[in-house]
PDB file of C-alpha atoms and ligand atoms in Angstrom:
ATOM      1  CA  UNK A 200     -13.190 -18.586  -6.553  1.00 69.00           C
ATOM      2  CA  UNK A 201     -11.385 -15.800  -8.331  1.00 77.00           C
ATOM      3  CA  UNK A 202     -11.317 -12.075  -8.901  1.00 84.00           C
ATOM      4  CA  UNK A 203     -14.040 -12.612 -11.542  1.00 87.00           C
ATOM      5  CA  UNK A 204     -16.309 -13.988  -8.824  1.00 88.00           C
ATOM      6  CA  UNK A 205     -15.718 -10.841  -6.821  1.00 91.00           C
ATOM      7  CA  UNK A 206     -16.385  -8.602  -9.849  1.00 89.00           C
ATOM      8  CA  UNK A 207     -19.671 -10.406 -10.403  1.00 89.00           C
ATOM      9  CA  UNK A 208     -20.647  -9.773  -6.765  1.00 92.00           C
ATOM     10  CA  UNK A 209     -19.783  -6.079  -6.293  1.00 93.00           C
ATOM     11  CA  UNK A 210     -22.061  -3.484  -7.952  1.00 93.00           C
ATOM     12  CA  UNK A 211     -20.784  -2.472 -11.403  1.00 92.00           C
ATOM     13  CA  UNK A 212     -19.239   1.001 -11.376  1.00 94.00           C
ATOM     14  CA  UNK A 213     -18.901   1.028  -7.556  1.00 95.00           C
ATOM     15  CA  UNK A 214     -15.779   2.021  -5.615  1.00 95.00           C
ATOM     16  CA  UNK A 215     -15.335  -1.702  -4.809  1.00 96.00           C
ATOM     17  CA  UNK A 216     -15.423  -2.623  -8.511  1.00 95.00           C
ATOM     18  CA  UNK A 217     -12.780   0.021  -9.269  1.00 95.00           C
ATOM     19  CA  UNK A 218     -10.529  -1.273  -6.465  1.00 97.00           C
ATOM     20  CA  UNK A 219     -11.037  -4.905  -7.500  1.00 96.00           C
ATOM     21  CA  UNK A 220     -10.064  -3.971 -11.064  1.00 95.00           C
ATOM     22  CA  UNK A 221      -6.657  -2.741  -9.836  1.00 96.00           C
ATOM     23  CA  UNK A 222      -5.791  -5.956  -7.967  1.00 96.00           C
ATOM     24  CA  UNK A 223      -3.175  -8.245  -9.531  1.00 96.00           C
ATOM     25  CA  UNK A 224      -4.725 -11.741  -9.326  1.00 94.00           C
ATOM     26  CA  UNK A 225      -1.290 -13.389  -9.506  1.00 94.00           C
ATOM     27  CA  UNK A 226       0.048 -11.460  -6.481  1.00 96.00           C
ATOM     28  CA  UNK A 227      -2.729 -12.038  -3.986  1.00 97.00           C
ATOM     29  CA  UNK A 228      -1.715 -12.738  -0.399  1.00 98.00           C
ATOM     30  CA  UNK A 229      -2.306 -16.439   0.277  1.00 98.00           C
ATOM     31  CA  UNK A 230      -3.244 -15.824   3.899  1.00 98.00           C
ATOM     32  CA  UNK A 231      -4.757 -12.660   5.401  1.00 98.00           C
ATOM     33  CA  UNK A 232      -5.043 -12.360   9.184  1.00 99.00           C
ATOM     34  CA  UNK A 233      -7.094  -9.625  10.841  1.00 98.00           C
ATOM     35  CA  UNK A 234      -7.085  -8.143  14.345  1.00 98.00           C
ATOM     36  CA  UNK A 235     -10.647  -6.848  14.549  1.00 98.00           C
ATOM     37  CA  UNK A 236     -10.376  -3.849  16.857  1.00 98.00           C
ATOM     38  CA  UNK A 237     -12.388  -0.752  17.724  1.00 98.00           C
ATOM     39  CA  UNK A 238     -15.813  -2.259  18.451  1.00 98.00           C
ATOM     40  CA  UNK A 239     -15.983  -0.574  21.870  1.00 97.00           C
ATOM     41  CA  UNK A 240     -14.951   2.831  20.505  1.00 98.00           C
ATOM     42  CA  UNK A 241     -17.404   2.522  17.613  1.00 98.00           C
ATOM     43  CA  UNK A 242     -20.179   1.963  20.158  1.00 98.00           C
ATOM     44  CA  UNK A 243     -18.871   4.723  22.452  1.00 98.00           C
ATOM     45  CA  UNK A 244     -18.999   7.283  19.634  1.00 98.00           C
ATOM     46  CA  UNK A 245     -22.690   6.454  19.270  1.00 98.00           C
ATOM     47  CA  UNK A 246     -23.386   6.470  23.034  1.00 98.00           C
ATOM     48  CA  UNK A 247     -24.207   2.778  22.853  1.00 98.00           C
ATOM     49  CA  UNK A 248     -23.120  -0.061  25.155  1.00 96.00           C
ATOM     50  CA  UNK A 249     -19.860  -1.764  24.070  1.00 96.00           C
ATOM     51  CA  UNK A 250     -21.672  -4.952  23.103  1.00 97.00           C
ATOM     52  CA  UNK A 251     -23.490  -3.040  20.360  1.00 98.00           C
ATOM     53  CA  UNK A 252     -20.094  -2.552  18.757  1.00 98.00           C
ATOM     54  CA  UNK A 253     -19.553  -6.320  18.770  1.00 98.00           C
ATOM     55  CA  UNK A 254     -23.041  -6.838  17.351  1.00 97.00           C
ATOM     56  CA  UNK A 255     -22.314  -4.376  14.525  1.00 98.00           C
ATOM     57  CA  UNK A 256     -18.950  -6.118  14.036  1.00 98.00           C
ATOM     58  CA  UNK A 257     -20.775  -9.224  12.832  1.00 97.00           C
ATOM     59  CA  UNK A 258     -21.843  -7.399   9.647  1.00 97.00           C
ATOM     60  CA  UNK A 259     -18.187  -6.648   8.972  1.00 98.00           C
ATOM     61  CA  UNK A 260     -17.256 -10.310   9.561  1.00 98.00           C
ATOM     62  CA  UNK A 261     -19.941 -11.413   7.096  1.00 97.00           C
ATOM     63  CA  UNK A 262     -18.768  -9.001   4.392  1.00 97.00           C
ATOM     64  CA  UNK A 263     -15.055  -9.713   4.827  1.00 98.00           C
ATOM     65  CA  UNK A 264     -15.508 -13.504   4.836  1.00 98.00           C
ATOM     66  CA  UNK A 265     -17.507 -13.469   1.605  1.00 96.00           C
ATOM     67  CA  UNK A 266     -15.199 -10.936  -0.068  1.00 97.00           C
ATOM     68  CA  UNK A 267     -12.139 -13.007   0.846  1.00 98.00           C
ATOM     69  CA  UNK A 268     -13.630 -16.232  -0.451  1.00 97.00           C
ATOM     70  CA  UNK A 269     -14.747 -14.636  -3.717  1.00 95.00           C
ATOM     71  CA  UNK A 270     -11.372 -12.996  -4.155  1.00 96.00           C
ATOM     72  CA  UNK A 271      -9.734 -16.411  -3.954  1.00 96.00           C
ATOM     73  CA  UNK A 272      -7.728 -16.112  -0.733  1.00 98.00           C
ATOM     74  CA  UNK A 273      -6.515 -19.472   0.536  1.00 98.00           C
ATOM     75  CA  UNK A 274      -6.777 -18.614   4.225  1.00 98.00           C
ATOM     76  CA  UNK A 275      -8.505 -15.893   6.243  1.00 98.00           C
ATOM     77  CA  UNK A 276      -7.912 -15.750  10.001  1.00 98.00           C
ATOM     78  CA  UNK A 277      -9.987 -13.510  12.263  1.00 98.00           C
ATOM     79  CA  UNK A 278      -8.990 -12.804  15.879  1.00 98.00           C
ATOM     80  CA  UNK A 279     -12.318 -13.038  17.695  1.00 98.00           C
ATOM     81  CA  UNK A 280     -11.388 -13.742  21.325  1.00 98.00           C
ATOM     82  CA  UNK A 281      -7.999 -13.792  22.994  1.00 98.00           C
ATOM     83  CA  UNK A 282      -6.878 -15.683  26.099  1.00 98.00           C
ATOM     84  CA  UNK A 283      -6.706 -12.231  27.737  1.00 97.00           C
ATOM     85  CA  UNK A 284     -10.322 -11.336  26.816  1.00 97.00           C
ATOM     86  CA  UNK A 285     -11.664 -13.382  29.774  1.00 97.00           C
ATOM     87  CA  UNK A 286     -10.700 -10.335  31.891  1.00 97.00           C
ATOM     88  CA  UNK A 287     -13.609  -8.403  30.350  1.00 96.00           C
ATOM     89  CA  UNK A 288     -16.942  -8.091  32.219  1.00 96.00           C
ATOM     90  CA  UNK A 289     -18.821 -11.391  32.237  1.00 97.00           C
ATOM     91  CA  UNK A 290     -21.791  -9.820  30.381  1.00 96.00           C
ATOM     92  CA  UNK A 291     -19.508  -8.758  27.518  1.00 96.00           C
ATOM     93  CA  UNK A 292     -17.889 -12.210  27.323  1.00 97.00           C
ATOM     94  CA  UNK A 293     -21.315 -13.902  27.288  1.00 97.00           C
ATOM     95  CA  UNK A 294     -22.548 -11.582  24.534  1.00 96.00           C
ATOM     96  CA  UNK A 295     -19.480 -12.305  22.418  1.00 96.00           C
ATOM     97  CA  UNK A 296     -20.078 -16.057  22.759  1.00 97.00           C
ATOM     98  CA  UNK A 297     -23.769 -15.621  21.962  1.00 97.00           C
ATOM     99  CA  UNK A 298     -22.965 -13.549  18.878  1.00 97.00           C
ATOM    100  CA  UNK A 299     -20.522 -16.175  17.725  1.00 97.00           C
ATOM    101  CA  UNK A 300     -23.121 -18.934  18.036  1.00 96.00           C
ATOM    102  CA  UNK A 301     -25.731 -16.817  16.213  1.00 96.00           C
ATOM    103  CA  UNK A 302     -23.254 -15.950  13.487  1.00 96.00           C
ATOM    104  CA  UNK A 303     -22.469 -19.610  12.873  1.00 96.00           C
ATOM    105  CA  UNK A 304     -26.111 -20.588  12.712  1.00 95.00           C
ATOM    106  CA  UNK A 305     -27.050 -17.706  10.429  1.00 96.00           C
ATOM    107  CA  UNK A 306     -24.026 -17.966   8.137  1.00 96.00           C
ATOM    108  CA  UNK A 307     -23.634 -21.690   7.681  1.00 96.00           C
ATOM    109  CA  UNK A 308     -25.508 -21.570   4.370  1.00 96.00           C
ATOM    110  CA  UNK A 309     -23.214 -18.780   3.098  1.00 95.00           C
ATOM    111  CA  UNK A 310     -20.134 -20.737   4.169  1.00 97.00           C
ATOM    112  CA  UNK A 311     -21.404 -23.764   2.265  1.00 97.00           C
ATOM    113  CA  UNK A 312     -22.429 -21.781  -0.843  1.00 95.00           C
ATOM    114  CA  UNK A 313     -19.001 -20.183  -0.984  1.00 96.00           C
ATOM    115  CA  UNK A 314     -17.174 -23.513  -0.454  1.00 97.00           C
ATOM    116  CA  UNK A 315     -15.568 -22.165   2.762  1.00 98.00           C
ATOM    117  CA  UNK A 316     -14.033 -24.515   5.349  1.00 98.00           C
ATOM    118  CA  UNK A 317     -14.465 -23.298   8.914  1.00 98.00           C
ATOM    119  CA  UNK A 318     -11.804 -24.005  11.526  1.00 98.00           C
ATOM    120  CA  UNK A 319     -11.174 -22.913  15.104  1.00 98.00           C
ATOM    121  CA  UNK A 320      -7.696 -22.122  16.387  1.00 98.00           C
ATOM    122  CA  UNK A 321      -6.926 -21.598  20.065  1.00 98.00           C
ATOM    123  CA  UNK A 322      -7.530 -23.458  23.306  1.00 98.00           C
ATOM    124  CA  UNK A 323     -11.072 -24.263  22.243  1.00 94.00           C
ATOM    125  CA  UNK A 324     -11.384 -27.076  24.813  1.00 93.00           C
ATOM    126  CA  UNK A 325     -11.687 -24.357  27.500  1.00 96.00           C
ATOM    127  CA  UNK A 326     -14.819 -22.878  25.902  1.00 96.00           C
ATOM    128  CA  UNK A 327     -18.332 -23.592  27.221  1.00 96.00           C
ATOM    129  CA  UNK A 328     -19.921 -26.870  25.972  1.00 97.00           C
ATOM    130  CA  UNK A 329     -22.736 -25.098  24.070  1.00 96.00           C
ATOM    131  CA  UNK A 330     -20.210 -22.928  22.190  1.00 97.00           C
ATOM    132  CA  UNK A 331     -18.001 -25.934  21.504  1.00 97.00           C
ATOM    133  CA  UNK A 332     -20.955 -27.848  20.130  1.00 96.00           C
ATOM    134  CA  UNK A 333     -21.847 -25.036  17.717  1.00 96.00           C
ATOM    135  CA  UNK A 334     -18.238 -24.649  16.596  1.00 97.00           C
ATOM    136  CA  UNK A 335     -17.819 -28.394  16.119  1.00 97.00           C
ATOM    137  CA  UNK A 336     -21.012 -28.582  14.050  1.00 97.00           C
ATOM    138  CA  UNK A 337     -19.833 -25.755  11.756  1.00 97.00           C
ATOM    139  CA  UNK A 338     -16.390 -27.379  11.380  1.00 98.00           C
ATOM    140  CA  UNK A 339     -17.974 -30.735  10.618  1.00 98.00           C
ATOM    141  CA  UNK A 340     -20.545 -29.429   8.109  1.00 98.00           C
ATOM    142  CA  UNK A 341     -17.931 -27.458   6.178  1.00 98.00           C
ATOM    143  CA  UNK A 342     -15.135 -30.025   6.453  1.00 98.00           C
ATOM    144  CA  UNK A 343     -15.475 -31.247   2.854  1.00 98.00           C
ATOM    145  CA  UNK A 344     -15.330 -27.766   1.368  1.00 98.00           C
ATOM    146  CA  UNK A 345     -12.281 -27.175  -0.768  1.00 97.00           C
ATOM    147  CA  UNK A 346     -12.277 -23.379  -1.046  1.00 97.00           C
ATOM    148  CA  UNK A 347     -11.021 -20.805   1.425  1.00 98.00           C
ATOM    149  CA  UNK A 348     -10.080 -21.896   4.917  1.00 98.00           C
ATOM    150  CA  UNK A 349     -11.679 -19.565   7.462  1.00 98.00           C
ATOM    151  CA  UNK A 350      -9.862 -19.737  10.796  1.00 98.00           C
ATOM    152  CA  UNK A 351     -11.436 -18.136  13.768  1.00 98.00           C
ATOM    153  CA  UNK A 352      -9.036 -17.513  16.645  1.00 98.00           C
ATOM    154  CA  UNK A 353     -10.928 -18.155  19.873  1.00 98.00           C
ATOM    155  CA  UNK A 354      -9.426 -18.320  23.338  1.00 98.00           C
ATOM    156  CA  UNK A 355      -6.277 -17.742  21.332  1.00 98.00           C
ATOM    157  CA  UNK A 356      -2.881 -16.469  22.454  1.00 98.00           C
ATOM    158  CA  UNK A 357       0.305 -16.520  20.397  1.00 98.00           C
ATOM    159  CA  UNK A 358       2.505 -17.428  23.361  1.00 98.00           C
ATOM    160  CA  UNK A 359       0.007 -20.066  24.484  1.00 98.00           C
ATOM    161  CA  UNK A 360       0.085 -21.544  20.987  1.00 98.00           C
ATOM    162  CA  UNK A 361       3.896 -21.741  21.011  1.00 98.00           C
ATOM    163  CA  UNK A 362       3.802 -23.344  24.473  1.00 98.00           C
ATOM    164  CA  UNK A 363       1.162 -25.848  23.355  1.00 98.00           C
ATOM    165  CA  UNK A 364       3.278 -26.656  20.290  1.00 98.00           C
ATOM    166  CA  UNK A 365       6.375 -27.178  22.443  1.00 98.00           C
ATOM    167  CA  UNK A 366       4.432 -29.509  24.724  1.00 97.00           C
ATOM    168  CA  UNK A 367       3.079 -31.463  21.753  1.00 97.00           C
ATOM    169  CA  UNK A 368       6.531 -31.687  20.224  1.00 97.00           C
ATOM    170  CA  UNK A 369       7.976 -33.082  23.466  1.00 97.00           C
ATOM    171  CA  UNK A 370       5.052 -35.506  23.858  1.00 97.00           C
ATOM    172  CA  UNK A 371       5.561 -36.739  20.285  1.00 97.00           C
ATOM    173  CA  UNK A 372       9.006 -37.962  21.257  1.00 97.00           C
ATOM    174  CA  UNK A 373      10.693 -36.081  18.412  1.00 96.00           C
ATOM    175  CA  UNK A 374      14.489 -35.958  18.755  1.00 96.00           C
ATOM    176  CA  UNK A 375      15.680 -32.398  19.613  1.00 94.00           C
ATOM    177  CA  UNK A 376      18.076 -32.447  16.609  1.00 95.00           C
ATOM    178  CA  UNK A 377      15.116 -33.275  14.321  1.00 95.00           C
ATOM    179  CA  UNK A 378      13.253 -30.160  15.425  1.00 96.00           C
ATOM    180  CA  UNK A 379      13.673 -27.295  12.978  1.00 97.00           C
ATOM    181  CA  UNK A 380      11.382 -24.392  12.022  1.00 97.00           C
ATOM    182  CA  UNK A 381       9.435 -26.526   9.559  1.00 97.00           C
ATOM    183  CA  UNK A 382       8.856 -29.464  11.897  1.00 97.00           C
ATOM    184  CA  UNK A 383       8.033 -27.150  14.819  1.00 98.00           C
ATOM    185  CA  UNK A 384       5.392 -25.338  12.737  1.00 98.00           C
ATOM    186  CA  UNK A 385       3.661 -28.688  12.281  1.00 97.00           C
ATOM    187  CA  UNK A 386       2.846 -28.656  16.006  1.00 98.00           C
ATOM    188  CA  UNK A 387       1.132 -25.247  15.785  1.00 98.00           C
ATOM    189  CA  UNK A 388      -2.644 -24.793  15.494  1.00 98.00           C
ATOM    190  CA  UNK A 389      -2.026 -23.650  11.900  1.00 98.00           C
ATOM    191  CA  UNK A 390      -0.328 -26.875  10.828  1.00 98.00           C
ATOM    192  CA  UNK A 391      -0.154 -27.212   7.019  1.00 97.00           C
ATOM    193  CA  UNK A 392      -1.320 -23.635   6.470  1.00 98.00           C
ATOM    194  CA  UNK A 393       0.743 -20.924   4.770  1.00 98.00           C
ATOM    195  CA  UNK A 394       1.881 -18.159   7.141  1.00 98.00           C
ATOM    196  CA  UNK A 395      -0.044 -14.879   6.871  1.00 98.00           C
ATOM    197  CA  UNK A 396       1.334 -12.631   4.146  1.00 98.00           C
ATOM    198  CA  UNK A 397      -0.770  -9.704   5.304  1.00 98.00           C
ATOM    199  CA  UNK A 398      -1.759  -8.770   8.855  1.00 98.00           C
ATOM    200  CA  UNK A 399      -4.481  -6.130   9.085  1.00 98.00           C
ATOM    201  CA  UNK A 400      -5.365  -4.278  12.274  1.00 98.00           C
ATOM    202  CA  UNK A 401      -8.325  -1.945  12.455  1.00 98.00           C
ATOM    203  CA  UNK A 402      -8.830   1.147  14.666  1.00 98.00           C
ATOM    204  CA  UNK A 403      -5.321   2.569  14.338  1.00 98.00           C
ATOM    205  CA  UNK A 404      -3.591   0.649  17.142  1.00 96.00           C
ATOM    206  CA  UNK A 405       0.019  -0.301  16.351  1.00 97.00           C
ATOM    207  CA  UNK A 406       0.181  -3.542  18.302  1.00 96.00           C
ATOM    208  CA  UNK A 407       0.397  -7.231  17.483  1.00 97.00           C
ATOM    209  CA  UNK A 408      -1.514  -8.222  20.655  1.00 97.00           C
ATOM    210  CA  UNK A 409      -0.208 -11.769  21.010  1.00 98.00           C
ATOM    211  CA  UNK A 410      -1.652 -12.787  17.613  1.00 98.00           C
ATOM    212  CA  UNK A 411       0.012 -15.513  15.511  1.00 98.00           C
ATOM    213  CA  UNK A 412       3.423 -14.574  16.920  1.00 98.00           C
ATOM    214  CA  UNK A 413       5.292 -17.392  15.198  1.00 98.00           C
ATOM    215  CA  UNK A 414       3.444 -17.135  11.894  1.00 98.00           C
ATOM    216  CA  UNK A 415       3.696 -13.356  11.294  1.00 98.00           C
ATOM    217  CA  UNK A 416       7.500 -13.354  11.214  1.00 97.00           C
ATOM    218  CA  UNK A 417       7.502 -11.922   7.677  1.00 96.00           C
ATOM    219  CA  UNK A 418       3.914 -10.686   7.333  1.00 98.00           C
ATOM    220  CA  UNK A 419       3.301  -7.233   5.915  1.00 98.00           C
ATOM    221  CA  UNK A 420       1.434  -5.159   8.502  1.00 98.00           C
ATOM    222  CA  UNK A 421      -1.387  -2.824   7.477  1.00 98.00           C
ATOM    223  CA  UNK A 422      -3.111  -0.612  10.027  1.00 98.00           C
ATOM    224  CA  UNK A 423      -6.272   1.306   9.202  1.00 98.00           C
ATOM    225  CA  UNK A 424      -8.006   3.940  11.345  1.00 98.00           C
ATOM    226  CA  UNK A 425     -11.378   2.396  10.451  1.00 98.00           C
ATOM    227  CA  UNK A 426     -13.151   0.776  13.406  1.00 98.00           C
ATOM    228  CA  UNK A 427     -13.971  -2.887  12.827  1.00 98.00           C
ATOM    229  CA  UNK A 428     -17.787  -2.459  12.598  1.00 98.00           C
ATOM    230  CA  UNK A 429     -17.239  -0.085   9.641  1.00 98.00           C
ATOM    231  CA  UNK A 430     -14.718  -2.352   7.864  1.00 98.00           C
ATOM    232  CA  UNK A 431     -16.074  -3.707   4.583  1.00 98.00           C
ATOM    233  CA  UNK A 432     -15.079  -5.211   1.217  1.00 98.00           C
ATOM    234  CA  UNK A 433     -13.721  -1.792   0.130  1.00 98.00           C
ATOM    235  CA  UNK A 434     -11.313  -1.602   3.091  1.00 98.00           C
ATOM    236  CA  UNK A 435     -10.060  -5.131   2.526  1.00 98.00           C
ATOM    237  CA  UNK A 436      -9.399  -4.373  -1.144  1.00 98.00           C
ATOM    238  CA  UNK A 437      -7.533  -1.185  -0.140  1.00 98.00           C
ATOM    239  CA  UNK A 438      -5.362  -3.234   2.242  1.00 98.00           C
ATOM    240  CA  UNK A 439      -4.606  -5.787  -0.471  1.00 98.00           C
ATOM    241  CA  UNK A 440      -3.701  -3.055  -2.950  1.00 98.00           C
ATOM    242  CA  UNK A 441      -1.327  -1.521  -0.375  1.00 98.00           C
ATOM    243  CA  UNK A 442       0.168  -4.992   0.193  1.00 98.00           C
ATOM    244  CA  UNK A 443       0.717  -5.434  -3.547  1.00 97.00           C
ATOM    245  CA  UNK A 444       2.781  -2.229  -3.599  1.00 96.00           C
ATOM    246  CA  UNK A 445       5.110  -3.467  -0.831  1.00 95.00           C
ATOM    247  CA  UNK A 446       8.575  -4.761  -1.545  1.00 88.00           C
ATOM    248  CA  UNK A 447       8.865  -8.040   0.376  1.00 84.00           C
ATOM    249  CA  UNK A 448      12.459  -8.933   1.166  1.00 81.00           C
ATOM    250  CA  UNK A 449      12.390 -11.694   3.804  1.00 81.00           C
ATOM    251  CA  UNK A 450      15.652 -10.301   5.163  1.00 81.00           C
ATOM    252  CA  UNK A 451      17.295 -10.117   1.741  1.00 83.00           C
ATOM    253  CA  UNK A 452      17.777  -7.186  -0.592  1.00 79.00           C
ATOM    254  CA  UNK A 453      15.689  -6.055  -3.582  1.00 72.00           C
ATOM    255  CA  UNK A 454      16.846  -7.873  -6.784  1.00 67.00           C
ATOM    256  CA  UNK A 455      17.694  -4.571  -8.542  1.00 67.00           C
ATOM    257  CA  UNK A 456      20.284  -3.676  -5.877  1.00 63.00           C
ATOM    258  CA  UNK A 457      22.086  -7.032  -5.789  1.00 60.00           C
ATOM    259  CA  UNK A 458      25.718  -6.292  -6.576  1.00 58.00           C
ATOM    260  CA  UNK A 459      25.091  -2.535  -6.522  1.00 54.00           C
ATOM    261  CA  UNK A 460      26.605  -2.026  -3.081  1.00 48.00           C
ATOM    262  CA  UNK A 461      23.286  -1.301  -1.397  1.00 44.00           C
ATOM    263  CA  UNK A 462      22.889  -4.689   0.279  1.00 42.00           C
ATOM    264  CA  UNK A 463      22.192  -5.513   3.890  1.00 42.00           C
ATOM    265  CA  UNK A 464      19.859  -2.637   4.718  1.00 44.00           C
ATOM    266  CA  UNK A 465      16.471  -4.278   4.649  1.00 52.00           C
ATOM    267  CA  UNK A 466      14.980  -6.438   7.370  1.00 62.00           C
TER     268      UNK A 466
HETATM  269  C1  LIG B 280     -12.031  -5.770  19.750  1.00 69.66           C
HETATM  270  O1  LIG B 280     -12.748  -4.590  19.966  1.00 69.66           O
HETATM  271  C2  LIG B 280     -12.946  -6.843  19.339  1.00 69.66           C
HETATM  272  C3  LIG B 280     -13.132  -8.000  20.026  1.00 69.66           C
HETATM  273  C4  LIG B 280     -12.456  -8.295  21.278  1.00 69.66           C
HETATM  274  C5  LIG B 280     -14.078  -9.019  19.571  1.00 69.66           C
HETATM  275  C6  LIG B 280     -14.306  -9.161  18.103  1.00 69.66           C
HETATM  276  C7  LIG B 280     -15.552  -9.912  17.927  1.00 69.66           C
HETATM  277  C8  LIG B 280     -16.504  -9.716  16.973  1.00 69.66           C
HETATM  278  C9  LIG B 280     -16.376  -8.793  15.860  1.00 69.66           C
HETATM  279  C10 LIG B 280     -17.779 -10.482  17.029  1.00 69.66           C
HETATM  280  C11 LIG B 280     -17.677 -11.988  16.994  1.00 69.66           C
HETATM  281  C12 LIG B 280     -16.841 -12.542  15.896  1.00 69.66           C
HETATM  282  C13 LIG B 280     -17.171 -13.446  14.955  1.00 69.66           C
HETATM  283  C14 LIG B 280     -16.108 -13.956  14.065  1.00 69.66           C
HETATM  284  C15 LIG B 280     -18.522 -13.957  14.736  1.00 69.66           C
HETATM  285  P1  LIG B 280     -12.661  -3.870  21.394  1.00 69.66           P
HETATM  286  O2  LIG B 280     -13.845  -4.281  22.185  1.00 69.66           O
HETATM  287  O3  LIG B 280     -11.344  -4.165  22.052  1.00 69.66           O
HETATM  288  O4  LIG B 280     -12.754  -2.373  20.973  1.00 69.66           O
HETATM  289  P2  LIG B 280     -12.073  -1.091  21.673  1.00 69.66           P
HETATM  290  O5  LIG B 280     -10.584  -1.275  21.543  1.00 69.66           O
HETATM  291  O6  LIG B 280     -12.579   0.049  20.859  1.00 69.66           O
HETATM  292  O7  LIG B 280     -12.542  -1.082  23.091  1.00 69.66           O
END
């Protein structure tokens, strides 16, 4: 997929088409990760039960997944359920799981048409058997796709992931001296995937919330006030345009200032 595929999909002359036109295809983030937040507040503003916010959030998931694949992103990761989310009322947890199953059933054809490979990250073995079965079927049916990798973070925690990786590393018998950042990252759930270049959080909260703690070391963070159920193609393109204006330094200094006495400021 490529920017052309996106241009063919968005209505000609629309705000989305204008935003897509401004994107530099050669400077796309390889991996975009999103903390989908604000479903409860979206529902609250409409005097609806919280779960209606999650239900409306599915439309946003659908739009963002297809936009990302058409745009040509390599990896999209959505934070759907954290290890902490079990503390929510049982009815809300059950609805989230039900929505997830429905989404997978309804969207499988779109995932296949768009050559998207579906993958779960997190302690998925702790999920209910019916959910696991649905997830496994979607992973299996899309496993030969060669386009965008769509990670869904479920029963996911960044610290839990690092702990699980440490346990796997120890169990593998690797010599401590052989363990460096590269080899350690091969024990993470995101093995062989590029780290996120862009982390988006909706609903204005300025928190990382235990998401991809290892992998976001150098990610650019973009926070939008938009609640997740209202987030669409247009908002994703705006985030990518903002990302393309950032000056990524990875702890170094901008090339123009090398030797100009301005070094050492940027983190
Ligand atoms: C945060 O909003 C959102 C979640 C905990 C769940 C996100 C899940 C979905 C959008 C639906 C299922 C996902 C997929 C991929 C099919 P919140 O409830 O914390 O909102 P609040 O901060 O306004 O209360």
